[in-house]
């Protein structure tokens, strides 16, 4: 099954090209939106957050990723484009840098790794595209409910982790904190979800599914 963490075979191959190991503290940028990526990043351990800033004071948070020998920046490495997102350390992060030429040579020499890479990028693109289109075309209540149910049912292994702070969760849904709180309160009052220390959880799974499905007939 696909996940965000690339195959051990590929990681082992890349480690043979890795130089020094580096460490960044929580809050530091691992990569910055709009800046060129000169080397592939192999995160050995730690948690990172992805964000997109439109430059007017608003930003979209995509979620958090717990890393263990996780490659990031592979899309930029393949098409020579600047970083799409900023990647911020949510904990202490240890990583290695891999010369892009070694990554590209490896993919050319080993078709099975090239296919795995293509599949992993396609999986992430399809899921993120669906999530973003839903955010664009469907109400906030649908998106929060859908996200809550998907995480509870563990339907999608590529989904990034939510944030513990309400303000950050609001940014993950591309809305204001006030609007996010209002919609969550409404879902709670309807008996669909409950607030927990681990985030939102379904209170009545069947009723929540019916609520989500109702948007298809509106």
PDB file of C-alpha atoms in Angstrom:
ATOM      1  CA  UNK A   1       0.000   0.000   0.000  1.00  0.00           C
ATOM      2  CA  UNK A   2       1.205   3.485  -0.862  1.00  0.00           C
ATOM      3  CA  UNK A   3       2.145   5.970   1.820  1.00  0.00           C
ATOM      4  CA  UNK A   4       4.163   9.160   2.081  1.00  0.00           C
ATOM      5  CA  UNK A   5       7.303   7.252   2.987  1.00  0.00           C
ATOM      6  CA  UNK A   6       9.171   6.020  -0.067  1.00  0.00           C
ATOM      7  CA  UNK A   7      10.337   2.430  -0.402  1.00  0.00           C
ATOM      8  CA  UNK A   8      13.177   1.234   1.816  1.00  0.00           C
ATOM      9  CA  UNK A   9      15.077   0.151  -1.295  1.00  0.00           C
ATOM     10  CA  UNK A  10      15.044   3.662  -2.700  1.00  0.00           C
ATOM     11  CA  UNK A  11      15.993   5.204   0.645  1.00  0.00           C
ATOM     12  CA  UNK A  12      18.882   2.749   1.095  1.00  0.00           C
ATOM     13  CA  UNK A  13      20.164   3.607  -2.365  1.00  0.00           C
ATOM     14  CA  UNK A  14      19.972   7.336  -1.689  1.00  0.00           C
ATOM     15  CA  UNK A  15      21.692   7.026   1.671  1.00  0.00           C
ATOM     16  CA  UNK A  16      24.817   5.856  -0.136  1.00  0.00           C
ATOM     17  CA  UNK A  17      24.965   9.364  -1.664  1.00  0.00           C
ATOM     18  CA  UNK A  18      24.076  11.232   1.523  1.00  0.00           C
ATOM     19  CA  UNK A  19      26.665  13.495   3.027  1.00  0.00           C
ATOM     20  CA  UNK A  20      26.530  15.118   6.442  1.00  0.00           C
ATOM     21  CA  UNK A  21      23.452  14.904   8.638  1.00  0.00           C
ATOM     22  CA  UNK A  22      21.812  18.190   9.641  1.00  0.00           C
ATOM     23  CA  UNK A  23      19.412  19.186  12.425  1.00  0.00           C
ATOM     24  CA  UNK A  24      16.862  22.004  12.572  1.00  0.00           C
ATOM     25  CA  UNK A  25      14.961  23.139  15.649  1.00  0.00           C
ATOM     26  CA  UNK A  26      11.176  23.465  15.896  1.00  0.00           C
ATOM     27  CA  UNK A  27       9.883  26.503  14.015  1.00  0.00           C
ATOM     28  CA  UNK A  28      12.722  26.622  11.481  1.00  0.00           C
ATOM     29  CA  UNK A  29      12.121  26.424   7.724  1.00  0.00           C
ATOM     30  CA  UNK A  30      13.270  23.271   5.982  1.00  0.00           C
ATOM     31  CA  UNK A  31      12.292  24.674   2.580  1.00  0.00           C
ATOM     32  CA  UNK A  32      10.689  27.969   1.544  1.00  0.00           C
ATOM     33  CA  UNK A  33       7.898  28.552  -0.950  1.00  0.00           C
ATOM     34  CA  UNK A  34       9.138  30.120  -4.185  1.00  0.00           C
ATOM     35  CA  UNK A  35      12.801  29.373  -3.503  1.00  0.00           C
ATOM     36  CA  UNK A  36      14.763  26.948  -5.692  1.00  0.00           C
ATOM     37  CA  UNK A  37      15.538  23.509  -4.344  1.00  0.00           C
ATOM     38  CA  UNK A  38      19.122  22.633  -5.167  1.00  0.00           C
ATOM     39  CA  UNK A  39      19.127  19.254  -3.403  1.00  0.00           C
ATOM     40  CA  UNK A  40      16.628  16.546  -2.525  1.00  0.00           C
ATOM     41  CA  UNK A  41      15.757  16.384   1.177  1.00  0.00           C
ATOM     42  CA  UNK A  42      15.731  13.055   3.003  1.00  0.00           C
ATOM     43  CA  UNK A  43      14.143  13.651   6.418  1.00  0.00           C
ATOM     44  CA  UNK A  44      15.448  11.004   8.802  1.00  0.00           C
ATOM     45  CA  UNK A  45      13.183  11.932  11.724  1.00  0.00           C
ATOM     46  CA  UNK A  46      10.859  14.670  12.972  1.00  0.00           C
ATOM     47  CA  UNK A  47       7.559  16.317  12.044  1.00  0.00           C
ATOM     48  CA  UNK A  48       7.118  18.934   9.312  1.00  0.00           C
ATOM     49  CA  UNK A  49       4.195  21.141   8.279  1.00  0.00           C
ATOM     50  CA  UNK A  50       3.327  22.228   4.730  1.00  0.00           C
ATOM     51  CA  UNK A  51       1.904  25.696   3.999  1.00  0.00           C
ATOM     52  CA  UNK A  52       1.063  27.920   1.025  1.00  0.00           C
ATOM     53  CA  UNK A  53       1.094  31.705   1.424  1.00  0.00           C
ATOM     54  CA  UNK A  54      -0.738  33.905  -1.099  1.00  0.00           C
ATOM     55  CA  UNK A  55       1.035  37.057   0.106  1.00  0.00           C
ATOM     56  CA  UNK A  56      -1.967  39.000   1.439  1.00  0.00           C
ATOM     57  CA  UNK A  57      -1.752  37.772   5.005  1.00  0.00           C
ATOM     58  CA  UNK A  58      -3.655  34.563   4.302  1.00  0.00           C
ATOM     59  CA  UNK A  59      -2.190  31.104   3.990  1.00  0.00           C
ATOM     60  CA  UNK A  60      -3.337  27.537   3.546  1.00  0.00           C
ATOM     61  CA  UNK A  61      -1.971  24.890   5.889  1.00  0.00           C
ATOM     62  CA  UNK A  62      -1.975  21.420   4.369  1.00  0.00           C
ATOM     63  CA  UNK A  63      -1.218  19.418   7.499  1.00  0.00           C
ATOM     64  CA  UNK A  64       1.664  17.775   9.337  1.00  0.00           C
ATOM     65  CA  UNK A  65       3.804  14.805   8.354  1.00  0.00           C
ATOM     66  CA  UNK A  66       5.678  12.566  10.786  1.00  0.00           C
ATOM     67  CA  UNK A  67       8.844  11.654   8.924  1.00  0.00           C
ATOM     68  CA  UNK A  68      11.037   8.573   9.061  1.00  0.00           C
ATOM     69  CA  UNK A  69      13.460   8.410   6.131  1.00  0.00           C
ATOM     70  CA  UNK A  70      10.929  10.446   4.142  1.00  0.00           C
ATOM     71  CA  UNK A  71      11.758  12.160   0.860  1.00  0.00           C
ATOM     72  CA  UNK A  72      10.398  15.665   0.331  1.00  0.00           C
ATOM     73  CA  UNK A  73      10.886  17.967  -2.632  1.00  0.00           C
ATOM     74  CA  UNK A  74      10.704  15.159  -5.183  1.00  0.00           C
ATOM     75  CA  UNK A  75       8.304  17.085  -7.462  1.00  0.00           C
ATOM     76  CA  UNK A  76      10.596  20.098  -7.578  1.00  0.00           C
ATOM     77  CA  UNK A  77      13.583  17.804  -8.097  1.00  0.00           C
ATOM     78  CA  UNK A  78      11.995  16.300 -11.195  1.00  0.00           C
ATOM     79  CA  UNK A  79      10.866  19.488 -12.935  1.00  0.00           C
ATOM     80  CA  UNK A  80      13.395  22.110 -11.795  1.00  0.00           C
ATOM     81  CA  UNK A  81      10.677  24.345 -10.335  1.00  0.00           C
ATOM     82  CA  UNK A  82      10.860  26.428  -7.129  1.00  0.00           C
ATOM     83  CA  UNK A  83       9.344  24.992  -3.956  1.00  0.00           C
ATOM     84  CA  UNK A  84       5.556  24.817  -4.115  1.00  0.00           C
ATOM     85  CA  UNK A  85       5.132  24.989  -0.344  1.00  0.00           C
ATOM     86  CA  UNK A  86       7.034  26.124   2.693  1.00  0.00           C
ATOM     87  CA  UNK A  87       8.014  23.256   4.972  1.00  0.00           C
ATOM     88  CA  UNK A  88       8.294  24.180   8.645  1.00  0.00           C
ATOM     89  CA  UNK A  89       9.715  22.002  11.399  1.00  0.00           C
ATOM     90  CA  UNK A  90       7.077  21.132  13.998  1.00  0.00           C
ATOM     91  CA  UNK A  91       9.688  19.350  16.098  1.00  0.00           C
ATOM     92  CA  UNK A  92      13.427  18.893  15.929  1.00  0.00           C
ATOM     93  CA  UNK A  93      14.133  17.544  12.438  1.00  0.00           C
ATOM     94  CA  UNK A  94      17.150  15.543  11.296  1.00  0.00           C
ATOM     95  CA  UNK A  95      17.817  15.313   7.567  1.00  0.00           C
ATOM     96  CA  UNK A  96      20.315  14.651   4.778  1.00  0.00           C
ATOM     97  CA  UNK A  97      20.704  16.415   1.457  1.00  0.00           C
ATOM     98  CA  UNK A  98      21.015  14.402  -1.771  1.00  0.00           C
ATOM     99  CA  UNK A  99      22.464  15.824  -4.995  1.00  0.00           C
ATOM    100  CA  UNK A 100      19.697  15.928  -7.607  1.00  0.00           C
ATOM    101  CA  UNK A 101      21.888  14.262 -10.221  1.00  0.00           C
ATOM    102  CA  UNK A 102      22.142  11.093  -8.105  1.00  0.00           C
ATOM    103  CA  UNK A 103      18.362  10.979  -7.660  1.00  0.00           C
ATOM    104  CA  UNK A 104      17.777  11.345 -11.407  1.00  0.00           C
ATOM    105  CA  UNK A 105      20.459   8.814 -12.334  1.00  0.00           C
ATOM    106  CA  UNK A 106      18.978   6.315  -9.903  1.00  0.00           C
ATOM    107  CA  UNK A 107      15.515   6.648 -11.423  1.00  0.00           C
ATOM    108  CA  UNK A 108      16.927   6.147 -14.922  1.00  0.00           C
ATOM    109  CA  UNK A 109      18.945   3.093 -13.922  1.00  0.00           C
ATOM    110  CA  UNK A 110      16.143   1.390 -11.967  1.00  0.00           C
ATOM    111  CA  UNK A 111      12.744   1.542 -13.714  1.00  0.00           C
ATOM    112  CA  UNK A 112      10.971  -0.086 -10.759  1.00  0.00           C
ATOM    113  CA  UNK A 113      11.982   2.839  -8.549  1.00  0.00           C
ATOM    114  CA  UNK A 114      10.936   5.322 -11.237  1.00  0.00           C
ATOM    115  CA  UNK A 115       7.511   3.653 -11.422  1.00  0.00           C
ATOM    116  CA  UNK A 116       7.152   3.687  -7.639  1.00  0.00           C
ATOM    117  CA  UNK A 117       8.047   7.379  -7.563  1.00  0.00           C
ATOM    118  CA  UNK A 118       5.560   8.194 -10.330  1.00  0.00           C
ATOM    119  CA  UNK A 119       2.823   6.281  -8.512  1.00  0.00           C
ATOM    120  CA  UNK A 120       3.510   7.987  -5.199  1.00  0.00           C
ATOM    121  CA  UNK A 121       3.412  11.450  -6.759  1.00  0.00           C
ATOM    122  CA  UNK A 122       0.205  10.590  -8.646  1.00  0.00           C
ATOM    123  CA  UNK A 123      -1.469   9.294  -5.475  1.00  0.00           C
ATOM    124  CA  UNK A 124      -0.675  12.472  -3.566  1.00  0.00           C
ATOM    125  CA  UNK A 125      -1.763  14.683  -6.470  1.00  0.00           C
ATOM    126  CA  UNK A 126      -5.118  12.932  -6.920  1.00  0.00           C
ATOM    127  CA  UNK A 127      -5.976  13.023  -3.231  1.00  0.00           C
ATOM    128  CA  UNK A 128      -4.890  16.629  -2.726  1.00  0.00           C
ATOM    129  CA  UNK A 129      -6.740  17.698  -5.881  1.00  0.00           C
ATOM    130  CA  UNK A 130      -9.963  16.116  -4.649  1.00  0.00           C
ATOM    131  CA  UNK A 131      -9.624  17.701  -1.213  1.00  0.00           C
ATOM    132  CA  UNK A 132      -8.922  21.140  -2.692  1.00  0.00           C
ATOM    133  CA  UNK A 133     -11.810  20.928  -5.181  1.00  0.00           C
ATOM    134  CA  UNK A 134     -14.144  19.987  -2.349  1.00  0.00           C
ATOM    135  CA  UNK A 135     -12.932  23.020  -0.389  1.00  0.00           C
ATOM    136  CA  UNK A 136     -13.610  25.207  -3.413  1.00  0.00           C
ATOM    137  CA  UNK A 137     -17.047  23.858  -4.368  1.00  0.00           C
ATOM    138  CA  UNK A 138     -18.641  22.535  -1.171  1.00  0.00           C
ATOM    139  CA  UNK A 139     -19.571  24.200   2.150  1.00  0.00           C
ATOM    140  CA  UNK A 140     -17.210  24.302   5.096  1.00  0.00           C
ATOM    141  CA  UNK A 141     -19.520  22.006   7.072  1.00  0.00           C
ATOM    142  CA  UNK A 142     -19.135  19.275   4.441  1.00  0.00           C
ATOM    143  CA  UNK A 143     -15.352  19.528   4.372  1.00  0.00           C
ATOM    144  CA  UNK A 144     -14.932  19.448   8.152  1.00  0.00           C
ATOM    145  CA  UNK A 145     -17.360  16.508   8.451  1.00  0.00           C
ATOM    146  CA  UNK A 146     -15.707  14.622   5.579  1.00  0.00           C
ATOM    147  CA  UNK A 147     -12.243  15.172   7.022  1.00  0.00           C
ATOM    148  CA  UNK A 148     -13.369  14.004  10.466  1.00  0.00           C
ATOM    149  CA  UNK A 149     -14.964  10.816   9.107  1.00  0.00           C
ATOM    150  CA  UNK A 150     -12.068   9.973   6.787  1.00  0.00           C
ATOM    151  CA  UNK A 151      -9.569  10.212   9.625  1.00  0.00           C
ATOM    152  CA  UNK A 152     -11.762   8.114  11.905  1.00  0.00           C
ATOM    153  CA  UNK A 153     -12.214   5.400   9.279  1.00  0.00           C
ATOM    154  CA  UNK A 154      -8.566   5.725   8.185  1.00  0.00           C
ATOM    155  CA  UNK A 155      -9.717   5.621   4.569  1.00  0.00           C
ATOM    156  CA  UNK A 156      -6.715   7.421   3.178  1.00  0.00           C
ATOM    157  CA  UNK A 157      -3.180   6.676   4.289  1.00  0.00           C
ATOM    158  CA  UNK A 158      -1.743   9.676   2.462  1.00  0.00           C
ATOM    159  CA  UNK A 159      -3.702  12.204   4.531  1.00  0.00           C
ATOM    160  CA  UNK A 160      -1.558  14.602   6.507  1.00  0.00           C
ATOM    161  CA  UNK A 161      -2.093  15.026  10.258  1.00  0.00           C
ATOM    162  CA  UNK A 162      -4.303  17.850  11.566  1.00  0.00           C
ATOM    163  CA  UNK A 163      -3.109  20.563  13.954  1.00  0.00           C
ATOM    164  CA  UNK A 164      -3.742  20.812  17.704  1.00  0.00           C
ATOM    165  CA  UNK A 165      -4.588  24.541  17.566  1.00  0.00           C
ATOM    166  CA  UNK A 166      -7.949  25.785  16.322  1.00  0.00           C
ATOM    167  CA  UNK A 167      -6.349  28.722  14.503  1.00  0.00           C
ATOM    168  CA  UNK A 168      -4.171  26.337  12.486  1.00  0.00           C
ATOM    169  CA  UNK A 169      -7.104  24.024  11.751  1.00  0.00           C
ATOM    170  CA  UNK A 170      -9.014  27.028  10.402  1.00  0.00           C
ATOM    171  CA  UNK A 171      -6.126  27.743   8.036  1.00  0.00           C
ATOM    172  CA  UNK A 172      -6.128  24.089   6.979  1.00  0.00           C
ATOM    173  CA  UNK A 173      -9.701  24.578   5.795  1.00  0.00           C
ATOM    174  CA  UNK A 174      -8.885  27.952   4.193  1.00  0.00           C
ATOM    175  CA  UNK A 175     -11.244  29.844   6.480  1.00  0.00           C
ATOM    176  CA  UNK A 176     -11.242  32.135   9.495  1.00  0.00           C
ATOM    177  CA  UNK A 177     -11.053  30.911  13.064  1.00  0.00           C
ATOM    178  CA  UNK A 178     -14.483  32.397  13.759  1.00  0.00           C
ATOM    179  CA  UNK A 179     -16.104  30.564  10.837  1.00  0.00           C
ATOM    180  CA  UNK A 180     -14.377  27.308  11.763  1.00  0.00           C
ATOM    181  CA  UNK A 181     -15.555  27.498  15.391  1.00  0.00           C
ATOM    182  CA  UNK A 182     -19.117  28.301  14.291  1.00  0.00           C
ATOM    183  CA  UNK A 183     -19.338  25.327  11.927  1.00  0.00           C
ATOM    184  CA  UNK A 184     -17.778  22.908  14.426  1.00  0.00           C
ATOM    185  CA  UNK A 185     -20.225  24.079  17.107  1.00  0.00           C
ATOM    186  CA  UNK A 186     -23.093  23.473  14.693  1.00  0.00           C
ATOM    187  CA  UNK A 187     -21.873  19.928  13.933  1.00  0.00           C
ATOM    188  CA  UNK A 188     -21.556  19.266  17.673  1.00  0.00           C
ATOM    189  CA  UNK A 189     -25.076  20.564  18.344  1.00  0.00           C
ATOM    190  CA  UNK A 190     -26.441  18.269  15.628  1.00  0.00           C
ATOM    191  CA  UNK A 191     -24.874  15.303  17.396  1.00  0.00           C
ATOM    192  CA  UNK A 192     -22.566  14.529  14.478  1.00  0.00           C
ATOM    193  CA  UNK A 193     -19.115  15.078  16.001  1.00  0.00           C
ATOM    194  CA  UNK A 194     -17.501  15.601  19.379  1.00  0.00           C
ATOM    195  CA  UNK A 195     -14.447  17.531  20.474  1.00  0.00           C
ATOM    196  CA  UNK A 196     -11.648  15.467  22.044  1.00  0.00           C
ATOM    197  CA  UNK A 197      -8.047  16.102  23.053  1.00  0.00           C
ATOM    198  CA  UNK A 198      -7.041  14.323  19.832  1.00  0.00           C
ATOM    199  CA  UNK A 199      -9.298  16.509  17.676  1.00  0.00           C
ATOM    200  CA  UNK A 200     -12.767  16.017  16.241  1.00  0.00           C
ATOM    201  CA  UNK A 201     -14.263  12.512  16.362  1.00  0.00           C
ATOM    202  CA  UNK A 202     -17.582  11.211  14.948  1.00  0.00           C
ATOM    203  CA  UNK A 203     -20.291  10.950  17.610  1.00  0.00           C
ATOM    204  CA  UNK A 204     -22.628   8.976  15.351  1.00  0.00           C
ATOM    205  CA  UNK A 205     -20.791   7.510  12.362  1.00  0.00           C
ATOM    206  CA  UNK A 206     -23.921   6.550  10.395  1.00  0.00           C
ATOM    207  CA  UNK A 207     -25.552   9.921  10.972  1.00  0.00           C
ATOM    208  CA  UNK A 208     -22.333  11.708   9.932  1.00  0.00           C
ATOM    209  CA  UNK A 209     -22.172   9.654   6.712  1.00  0.00           C
ATOM    210  CA  UNK A 210     -25.790  10.579   5.940  1.00  0.00           C
ATOM    211  CA  UNK A 211     -24.979  14.243   6.514  1.00  0.00           C
ATOM    212  CA  UNK A 212     -22.036  14.060   4.083  1.00  0.00           C
ATOM    213  CA  UNK A 213     -24.010  12.147   1.455  1.00  0.00           C
ATOM    214  CA  UNK A 214     -26.855  14.665   1.637  1.00  0.00           C
ATOM    215  CA  UNK A 215     -24.722  17.253  -0.178  1.00  0.00           C
ATOM    216  CA  UNK A 216     -24.761  15.100  -3.332  1.00  0.00           C
ATOM    217  CA  UNK A 217     -28.510  15.542  -3.678  1.00  0.00           C
ATOM    218  CA  UNK A 218     -28.697  19.279  -3.045  1.00  0.00           C
TER     219      UNK A 218
END
